[in-house]
mmCIF file of C-alpha atoms and ligand atoms in Angstrom:
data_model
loop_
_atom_site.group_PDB
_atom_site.id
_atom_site.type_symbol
_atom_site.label_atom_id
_atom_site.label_comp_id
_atom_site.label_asym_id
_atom_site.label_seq_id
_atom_site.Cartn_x
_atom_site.Cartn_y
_atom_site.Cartn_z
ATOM 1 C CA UNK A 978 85.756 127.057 82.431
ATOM 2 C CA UNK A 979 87.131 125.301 85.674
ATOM 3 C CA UNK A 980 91.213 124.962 85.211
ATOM 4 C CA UNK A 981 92.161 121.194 85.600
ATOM 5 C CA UNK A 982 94.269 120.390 88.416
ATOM 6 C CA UNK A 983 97.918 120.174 87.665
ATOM 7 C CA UNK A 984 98.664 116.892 86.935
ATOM 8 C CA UNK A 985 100.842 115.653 89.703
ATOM 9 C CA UNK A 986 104.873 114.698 88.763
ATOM 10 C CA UNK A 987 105.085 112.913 91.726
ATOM 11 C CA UNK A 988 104.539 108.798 91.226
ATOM 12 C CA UNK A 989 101.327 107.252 92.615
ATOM 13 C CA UNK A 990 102.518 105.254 95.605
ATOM 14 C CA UNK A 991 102.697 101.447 95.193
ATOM 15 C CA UNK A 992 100.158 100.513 98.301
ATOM 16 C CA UNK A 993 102.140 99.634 101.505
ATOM 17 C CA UNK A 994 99.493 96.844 102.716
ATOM 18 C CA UNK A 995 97.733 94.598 99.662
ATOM 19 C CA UNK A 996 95.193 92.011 101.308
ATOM 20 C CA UNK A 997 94.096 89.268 98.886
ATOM 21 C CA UNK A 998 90.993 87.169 98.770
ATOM 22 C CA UNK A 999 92.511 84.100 96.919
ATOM 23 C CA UNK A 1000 89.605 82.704 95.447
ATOM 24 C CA UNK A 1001 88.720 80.325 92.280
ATOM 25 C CA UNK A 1002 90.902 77.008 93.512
ATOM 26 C CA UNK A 1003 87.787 74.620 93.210
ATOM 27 C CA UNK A 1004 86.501 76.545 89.857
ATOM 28 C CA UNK A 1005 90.216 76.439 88.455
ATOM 29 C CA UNK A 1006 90.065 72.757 89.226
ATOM 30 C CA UNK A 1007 87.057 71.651 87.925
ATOM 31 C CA UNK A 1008 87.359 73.385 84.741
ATOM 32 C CA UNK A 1009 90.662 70.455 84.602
ATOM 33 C CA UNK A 1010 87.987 67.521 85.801
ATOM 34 C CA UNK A 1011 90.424 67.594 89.013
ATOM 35 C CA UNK A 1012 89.450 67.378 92.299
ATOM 36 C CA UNK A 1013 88.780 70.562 94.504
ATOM 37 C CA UNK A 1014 92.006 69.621 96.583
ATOM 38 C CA UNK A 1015 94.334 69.953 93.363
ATOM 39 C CA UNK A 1016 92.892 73.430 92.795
ATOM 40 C CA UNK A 1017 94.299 74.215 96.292
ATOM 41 C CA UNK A 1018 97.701 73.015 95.900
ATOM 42 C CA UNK A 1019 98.139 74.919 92.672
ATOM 43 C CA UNK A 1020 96.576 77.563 94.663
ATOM 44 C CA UNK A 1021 99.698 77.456 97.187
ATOM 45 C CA UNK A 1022 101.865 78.090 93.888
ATOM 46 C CA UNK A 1023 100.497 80.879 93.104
ATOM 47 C CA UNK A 1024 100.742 82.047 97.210
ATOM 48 C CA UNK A 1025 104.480 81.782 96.325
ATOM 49 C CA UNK A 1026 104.836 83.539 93.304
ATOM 50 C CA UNK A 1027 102.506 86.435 95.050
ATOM 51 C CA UNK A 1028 104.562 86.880 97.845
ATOM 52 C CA UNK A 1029 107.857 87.008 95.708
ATOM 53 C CA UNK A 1030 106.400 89.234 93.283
ATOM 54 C CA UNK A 1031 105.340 91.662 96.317
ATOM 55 C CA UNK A 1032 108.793 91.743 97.647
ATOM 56 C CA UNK A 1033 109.987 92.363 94.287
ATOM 57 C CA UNK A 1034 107.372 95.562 93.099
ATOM 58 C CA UNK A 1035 108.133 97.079 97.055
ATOM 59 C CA UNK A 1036 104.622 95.855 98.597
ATOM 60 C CA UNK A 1037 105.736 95.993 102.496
ATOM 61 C CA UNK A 1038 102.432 94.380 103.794
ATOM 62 C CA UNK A 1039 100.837 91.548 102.368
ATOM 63 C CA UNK A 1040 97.617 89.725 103.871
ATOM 64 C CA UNK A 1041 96.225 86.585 102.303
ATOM 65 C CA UNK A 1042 92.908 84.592 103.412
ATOM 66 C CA UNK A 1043 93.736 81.372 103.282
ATOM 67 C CA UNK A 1044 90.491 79.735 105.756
ATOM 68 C CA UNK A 1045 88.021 81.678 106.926
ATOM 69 C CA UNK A 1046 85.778 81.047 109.909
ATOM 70 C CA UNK A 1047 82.614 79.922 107.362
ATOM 71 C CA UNK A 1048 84.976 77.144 105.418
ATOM 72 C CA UNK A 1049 84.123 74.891 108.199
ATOM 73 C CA UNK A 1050 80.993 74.325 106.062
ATOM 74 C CA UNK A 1051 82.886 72.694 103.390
ATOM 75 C CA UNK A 1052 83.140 68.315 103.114
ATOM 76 C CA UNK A 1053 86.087 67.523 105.994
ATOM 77 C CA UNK A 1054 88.349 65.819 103.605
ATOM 78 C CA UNK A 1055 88.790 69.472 102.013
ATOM 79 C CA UNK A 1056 88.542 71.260 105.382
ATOM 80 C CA UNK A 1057 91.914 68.382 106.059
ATOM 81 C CA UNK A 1058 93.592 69.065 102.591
ATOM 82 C CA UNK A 1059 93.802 72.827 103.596
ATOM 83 C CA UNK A 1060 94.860 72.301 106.880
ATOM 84 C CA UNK A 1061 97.554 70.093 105.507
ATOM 85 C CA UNK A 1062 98.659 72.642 102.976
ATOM 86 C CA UNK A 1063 99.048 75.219 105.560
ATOM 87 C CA UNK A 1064 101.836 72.064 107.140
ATOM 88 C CA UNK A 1065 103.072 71.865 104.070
ATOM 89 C CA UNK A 1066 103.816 75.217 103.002
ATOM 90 C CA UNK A 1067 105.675 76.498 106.564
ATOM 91 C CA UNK A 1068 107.544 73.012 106.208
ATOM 92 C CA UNK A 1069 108.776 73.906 103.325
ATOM 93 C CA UNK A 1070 109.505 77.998 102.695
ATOM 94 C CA UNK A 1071 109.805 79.086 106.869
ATOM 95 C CA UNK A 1072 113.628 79.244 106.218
ATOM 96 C CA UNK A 1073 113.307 80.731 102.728
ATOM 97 C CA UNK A 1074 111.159 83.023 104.902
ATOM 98 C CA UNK A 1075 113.224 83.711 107.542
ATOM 99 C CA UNK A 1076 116.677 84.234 105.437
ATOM 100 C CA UNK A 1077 114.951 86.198 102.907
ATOM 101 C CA UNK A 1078 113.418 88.649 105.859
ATOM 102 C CA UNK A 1079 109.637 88.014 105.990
ATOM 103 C CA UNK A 1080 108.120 88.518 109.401
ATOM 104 C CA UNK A 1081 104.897 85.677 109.311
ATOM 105 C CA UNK A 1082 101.911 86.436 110.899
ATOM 106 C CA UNK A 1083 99.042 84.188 111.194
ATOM 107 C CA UNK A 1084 95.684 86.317 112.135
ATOM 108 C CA UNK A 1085 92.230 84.057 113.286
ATOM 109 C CA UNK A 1086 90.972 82.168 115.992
ATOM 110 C CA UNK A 1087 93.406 78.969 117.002
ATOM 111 C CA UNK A 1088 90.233 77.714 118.276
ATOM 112 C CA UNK A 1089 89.317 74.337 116.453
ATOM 113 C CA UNK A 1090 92.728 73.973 115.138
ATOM 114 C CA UNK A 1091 94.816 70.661 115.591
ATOM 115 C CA UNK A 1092 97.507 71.376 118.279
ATOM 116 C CA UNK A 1093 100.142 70.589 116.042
ATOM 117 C CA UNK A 1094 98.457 73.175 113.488
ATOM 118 C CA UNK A 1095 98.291 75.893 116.584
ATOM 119 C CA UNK A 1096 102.369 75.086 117.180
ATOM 120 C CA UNK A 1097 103.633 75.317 113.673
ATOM 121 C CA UNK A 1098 102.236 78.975 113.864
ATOM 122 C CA UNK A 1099 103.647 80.075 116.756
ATOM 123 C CA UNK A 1100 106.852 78.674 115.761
ATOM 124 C CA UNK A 1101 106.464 80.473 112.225
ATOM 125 C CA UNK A 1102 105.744 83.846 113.861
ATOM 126 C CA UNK A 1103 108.513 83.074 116.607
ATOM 127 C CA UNK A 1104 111.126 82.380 113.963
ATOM 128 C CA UNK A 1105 110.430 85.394 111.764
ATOM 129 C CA UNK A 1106 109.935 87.461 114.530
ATOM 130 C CA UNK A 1107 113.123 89.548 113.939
ATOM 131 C CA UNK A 1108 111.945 90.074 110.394
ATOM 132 C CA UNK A 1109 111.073 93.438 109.153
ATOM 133 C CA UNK A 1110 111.834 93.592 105.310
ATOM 134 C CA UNK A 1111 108.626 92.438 103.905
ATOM 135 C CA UNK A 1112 105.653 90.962 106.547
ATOM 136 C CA UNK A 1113 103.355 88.478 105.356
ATOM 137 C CA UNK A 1114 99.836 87.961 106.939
ATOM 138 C CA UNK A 1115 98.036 84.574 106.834
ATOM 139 C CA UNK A 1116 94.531 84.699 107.748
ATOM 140 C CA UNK A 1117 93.651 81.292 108.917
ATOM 141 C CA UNK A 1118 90.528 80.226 110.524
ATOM 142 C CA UNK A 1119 89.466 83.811 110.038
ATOM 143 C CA UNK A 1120 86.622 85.552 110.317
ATOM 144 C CA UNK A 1121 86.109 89.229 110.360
ATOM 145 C CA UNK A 1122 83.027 88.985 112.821
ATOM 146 C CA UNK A 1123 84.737 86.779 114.892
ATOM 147 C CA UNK A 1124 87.669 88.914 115.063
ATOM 148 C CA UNK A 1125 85.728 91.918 116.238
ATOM 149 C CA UNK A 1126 83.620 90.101 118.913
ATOM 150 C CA UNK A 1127 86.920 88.000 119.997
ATOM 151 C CA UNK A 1128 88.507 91.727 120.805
ATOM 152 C CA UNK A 1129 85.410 92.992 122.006
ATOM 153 C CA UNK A 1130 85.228 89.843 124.449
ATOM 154 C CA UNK A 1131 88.918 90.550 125.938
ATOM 155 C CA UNK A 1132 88.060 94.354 126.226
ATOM 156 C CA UNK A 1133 84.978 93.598 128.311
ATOM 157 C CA UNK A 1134 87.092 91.087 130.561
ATOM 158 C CA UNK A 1135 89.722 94.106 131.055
ATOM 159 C CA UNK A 1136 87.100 96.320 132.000
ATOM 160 C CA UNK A 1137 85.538 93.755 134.648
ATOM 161 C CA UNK A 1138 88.885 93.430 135.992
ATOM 162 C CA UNK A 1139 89.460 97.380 136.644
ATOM 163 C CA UNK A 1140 92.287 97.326 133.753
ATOM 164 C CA UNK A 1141 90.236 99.760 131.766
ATOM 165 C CA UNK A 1142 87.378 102.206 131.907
ATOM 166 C CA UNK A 1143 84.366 102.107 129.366
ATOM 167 C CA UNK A 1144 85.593 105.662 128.348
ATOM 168 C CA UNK A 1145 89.079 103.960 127.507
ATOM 169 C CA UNK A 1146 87.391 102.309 124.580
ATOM 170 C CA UNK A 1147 88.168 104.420 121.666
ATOM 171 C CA UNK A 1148 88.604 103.228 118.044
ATOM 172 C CA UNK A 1149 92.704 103.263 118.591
ATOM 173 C CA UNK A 1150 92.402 101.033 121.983
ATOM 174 C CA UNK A 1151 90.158 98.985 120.066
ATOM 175 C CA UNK A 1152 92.370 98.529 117.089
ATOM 176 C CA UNK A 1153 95.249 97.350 119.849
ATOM 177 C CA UNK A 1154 92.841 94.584 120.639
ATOM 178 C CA UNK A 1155 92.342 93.276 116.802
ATOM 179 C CA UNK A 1156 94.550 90.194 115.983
ATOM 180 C CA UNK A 1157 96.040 92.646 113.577
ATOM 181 C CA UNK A 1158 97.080 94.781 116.544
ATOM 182 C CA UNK A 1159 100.547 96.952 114.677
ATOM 183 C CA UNK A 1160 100.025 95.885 111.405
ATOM 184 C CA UNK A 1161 98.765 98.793 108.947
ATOM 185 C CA UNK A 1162 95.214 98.932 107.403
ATOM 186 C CA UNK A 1163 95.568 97.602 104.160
ATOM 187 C CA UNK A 1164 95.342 100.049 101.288
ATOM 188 C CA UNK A 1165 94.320 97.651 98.531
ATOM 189 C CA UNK A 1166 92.177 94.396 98.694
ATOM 190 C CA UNK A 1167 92.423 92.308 95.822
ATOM 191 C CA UNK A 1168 89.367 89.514 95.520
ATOM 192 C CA UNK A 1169 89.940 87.193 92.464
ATOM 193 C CA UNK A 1170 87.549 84.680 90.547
ATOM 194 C CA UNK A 1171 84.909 87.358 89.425
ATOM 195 C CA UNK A 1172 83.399 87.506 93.041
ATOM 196 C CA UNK A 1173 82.140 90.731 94.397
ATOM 197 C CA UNK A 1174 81.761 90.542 97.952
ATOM 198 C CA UNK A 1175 84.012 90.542 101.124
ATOM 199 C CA UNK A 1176 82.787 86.871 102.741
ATOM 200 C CA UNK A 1177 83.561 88.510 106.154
ATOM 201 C CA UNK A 1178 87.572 89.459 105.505
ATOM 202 C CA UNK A 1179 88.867 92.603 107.120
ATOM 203 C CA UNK A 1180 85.704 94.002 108.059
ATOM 204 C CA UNK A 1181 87.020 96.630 110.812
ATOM 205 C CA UNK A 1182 90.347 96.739 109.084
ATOM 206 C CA UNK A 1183 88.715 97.797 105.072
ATOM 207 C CA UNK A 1184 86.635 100.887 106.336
ATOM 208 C CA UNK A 1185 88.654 102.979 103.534
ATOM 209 C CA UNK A 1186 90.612 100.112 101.725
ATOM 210 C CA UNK A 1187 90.559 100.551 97.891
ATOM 211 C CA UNK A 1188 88.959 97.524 96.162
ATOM 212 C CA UNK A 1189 89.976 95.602 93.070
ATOM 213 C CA UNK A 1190 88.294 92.314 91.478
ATOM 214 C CA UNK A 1191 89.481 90.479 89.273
ATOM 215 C CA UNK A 1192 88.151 87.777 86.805
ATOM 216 C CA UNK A 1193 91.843 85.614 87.456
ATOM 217 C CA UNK A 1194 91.122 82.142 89.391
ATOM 218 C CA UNK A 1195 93.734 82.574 92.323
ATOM 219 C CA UNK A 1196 95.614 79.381 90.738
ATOM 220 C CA UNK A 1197 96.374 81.329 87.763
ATOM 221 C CA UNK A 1198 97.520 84.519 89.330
ATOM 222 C CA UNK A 1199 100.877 85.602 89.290
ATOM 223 C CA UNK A 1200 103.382 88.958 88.606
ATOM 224 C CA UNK A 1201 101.540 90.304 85.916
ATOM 225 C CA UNK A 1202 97.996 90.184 87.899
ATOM 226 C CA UNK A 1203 99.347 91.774 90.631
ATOM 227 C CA UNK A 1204 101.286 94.748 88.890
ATOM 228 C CA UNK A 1205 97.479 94.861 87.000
ATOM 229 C CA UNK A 1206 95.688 95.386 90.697
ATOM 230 C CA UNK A 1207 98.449 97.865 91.458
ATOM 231 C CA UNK A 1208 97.725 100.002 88.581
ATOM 232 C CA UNK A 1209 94.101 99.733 89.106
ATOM 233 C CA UNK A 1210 94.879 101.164 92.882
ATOM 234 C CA UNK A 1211 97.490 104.100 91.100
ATOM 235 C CA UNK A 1212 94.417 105.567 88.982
ATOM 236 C CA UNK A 1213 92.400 105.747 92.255
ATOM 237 C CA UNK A 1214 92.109 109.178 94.082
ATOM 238 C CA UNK A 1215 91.715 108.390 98.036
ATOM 239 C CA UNK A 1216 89.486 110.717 99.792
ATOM 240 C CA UNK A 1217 89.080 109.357 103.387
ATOM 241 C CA UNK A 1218 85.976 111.436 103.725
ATOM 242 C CA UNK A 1219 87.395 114.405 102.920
ATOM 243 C CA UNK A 1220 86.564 116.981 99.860
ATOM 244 C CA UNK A 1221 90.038 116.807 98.620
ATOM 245 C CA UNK A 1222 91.745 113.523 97.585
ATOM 246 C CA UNK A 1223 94.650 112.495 99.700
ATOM 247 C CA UNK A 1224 97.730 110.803 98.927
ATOM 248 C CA UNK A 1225 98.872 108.210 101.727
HETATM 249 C C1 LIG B 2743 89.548 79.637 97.520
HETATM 250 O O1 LIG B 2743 89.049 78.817 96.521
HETATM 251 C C2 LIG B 2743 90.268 78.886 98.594
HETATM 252 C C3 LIG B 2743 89.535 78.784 99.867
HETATM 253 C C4 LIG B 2743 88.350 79.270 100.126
HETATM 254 C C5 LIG B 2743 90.210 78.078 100.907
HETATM 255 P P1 LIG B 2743 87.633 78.101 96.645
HETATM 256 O O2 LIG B 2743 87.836 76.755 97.255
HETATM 257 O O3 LIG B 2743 86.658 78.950 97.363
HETATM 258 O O4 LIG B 2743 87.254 77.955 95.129
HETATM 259 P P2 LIG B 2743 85.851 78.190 94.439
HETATM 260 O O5 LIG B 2743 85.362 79.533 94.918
HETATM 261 O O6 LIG B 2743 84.968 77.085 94.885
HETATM 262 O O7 LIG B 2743 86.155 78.165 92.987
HETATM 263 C C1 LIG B 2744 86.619 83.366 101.010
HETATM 264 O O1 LIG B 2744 86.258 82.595 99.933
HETATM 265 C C2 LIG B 2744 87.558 82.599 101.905
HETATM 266 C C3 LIG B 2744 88.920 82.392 101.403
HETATM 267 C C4 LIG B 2744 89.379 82.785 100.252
HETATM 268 C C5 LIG B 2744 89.807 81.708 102.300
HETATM 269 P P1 LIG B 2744 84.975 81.659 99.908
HETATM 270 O O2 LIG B 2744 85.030 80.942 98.640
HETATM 271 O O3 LIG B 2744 84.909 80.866 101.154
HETATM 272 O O4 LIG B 2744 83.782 82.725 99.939
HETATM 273 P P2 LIG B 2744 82.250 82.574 99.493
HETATM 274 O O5 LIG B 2744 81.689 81.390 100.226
HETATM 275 O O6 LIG B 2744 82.231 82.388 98.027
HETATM 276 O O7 LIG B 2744 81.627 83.877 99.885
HETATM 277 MG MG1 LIG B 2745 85.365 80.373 96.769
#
């Protein structure tokens, strides 16, 4: 008989980068007879008590999709509502943010976006910028394709211009091109509302990204569900291709 491996006294690592599909607001809602737009302000609540709770169980890096590139589908009033909630939240926890040493990112295309929109998040990202306790990644107006054709788009232009030769073009000079350009792959993506698909988040950035779903409608998650994911991601064994698992 094969001896089992020793088990290992060393802690499982909590994941440095969690990414989170925050999905269920308009479910979460209508099971209240509420409009779609409530389910997305309690939605924002829960945004809060995430990011606290990730500062709190030592989660460096956490990414949240808040709009992606396909949610211009959706009726404009709600397309507005989220916009607005985006206002609303900067306007009211950017110096929370700032004092309490969370770097803001905001990943996605500014194309489309109100001008006022495009200058509250540069002046979220400007006045974080110091920030390196905790970083939090909004990805707004997001699209995974549209990331990867964006990047491939500037590295074409660089090349026309003589800045860089095709052979340059490796998958770490690509990566520096990615609106996530510094920031760590994340090592757990966390899609709530029973869904089982990645609706075109992190598609470059997931290649070996652990994956957890849960049943939770984002309005409803909180502490507990994200200590749940976390132990989900602690019985995993990571292999990156290789024949023995690998701890990060
Ligand atoms: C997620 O909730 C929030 C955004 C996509 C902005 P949904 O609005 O997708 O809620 P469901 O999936 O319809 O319940
Ligand atoms: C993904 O959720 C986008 C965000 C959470 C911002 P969707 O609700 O838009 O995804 P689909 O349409 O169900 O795939
Ligand atoms: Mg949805």
């Amino acid at each position: 008989m094969m001896a089992q491996p020793a088990p290992s006294s060393a802690p499982a690592p909590v994941p440095r980068h969690i990414a989170i599909i925050m999905d269920g607001n308009g479910r979460w809602a209508k099971q209240r007879s509420r409009p779609r737009t409530f389910g997305h302000s309690e939605g924002v609540e829960a945004l809060r008590r995430t990011v606290e709770a990730a500062g709190e169980l030592g989660v460096r890096y956490l990414t949240v999709f808040g709009f992606s590139t396909e949610n211009w589908r959706r009726p404009i009033e709600e397309v507005n509502a989220l916009f607005d909630l985006l206002r609303l939240y900067v306007a009211r926890d950017l110096d929370r943010l700032v004092k309490e040493g969370v770097r803001v990112h905001v990943i996605g295309s500014r194309e489309g976006l109100q001008p006022d929109l495009a200058r509250i998040i540069a002046d979220a990202e400007a006045k974080t910028r110091h920030n390196d306790k905790q970083h939090l990644v909004i990805a707004f107006n997001y699209g995974g394709q549209d990331e990867i054709a964006r990047a491939a788009r500037r590295i074409a232009e660089d090349v026309a211009a003589g800045k860089l030769a095709p052979g340059e073009v490796t998958i770490e000079r690509f990566e520096t091109y990615l609106d996530t350009a510094g920031l760590p792959p994340p090592d757990l993506l966390i899609r709530t509302s029973g869904e089982l698909r990645l609706s075109n988040f992190m598609l470059w950035q997931a290649a070996y990204t652990e994956l957890v779903f849960s049943d939770i409608l984002w309005p409803d998650f909180d502490k507990a569900a994200l200590q749940a994911a976390i132990d989900a991601y602690q019985r995993r064994e990571r292999r990156f291709g290789g024949a023995e698992p690998e701890r990060p």
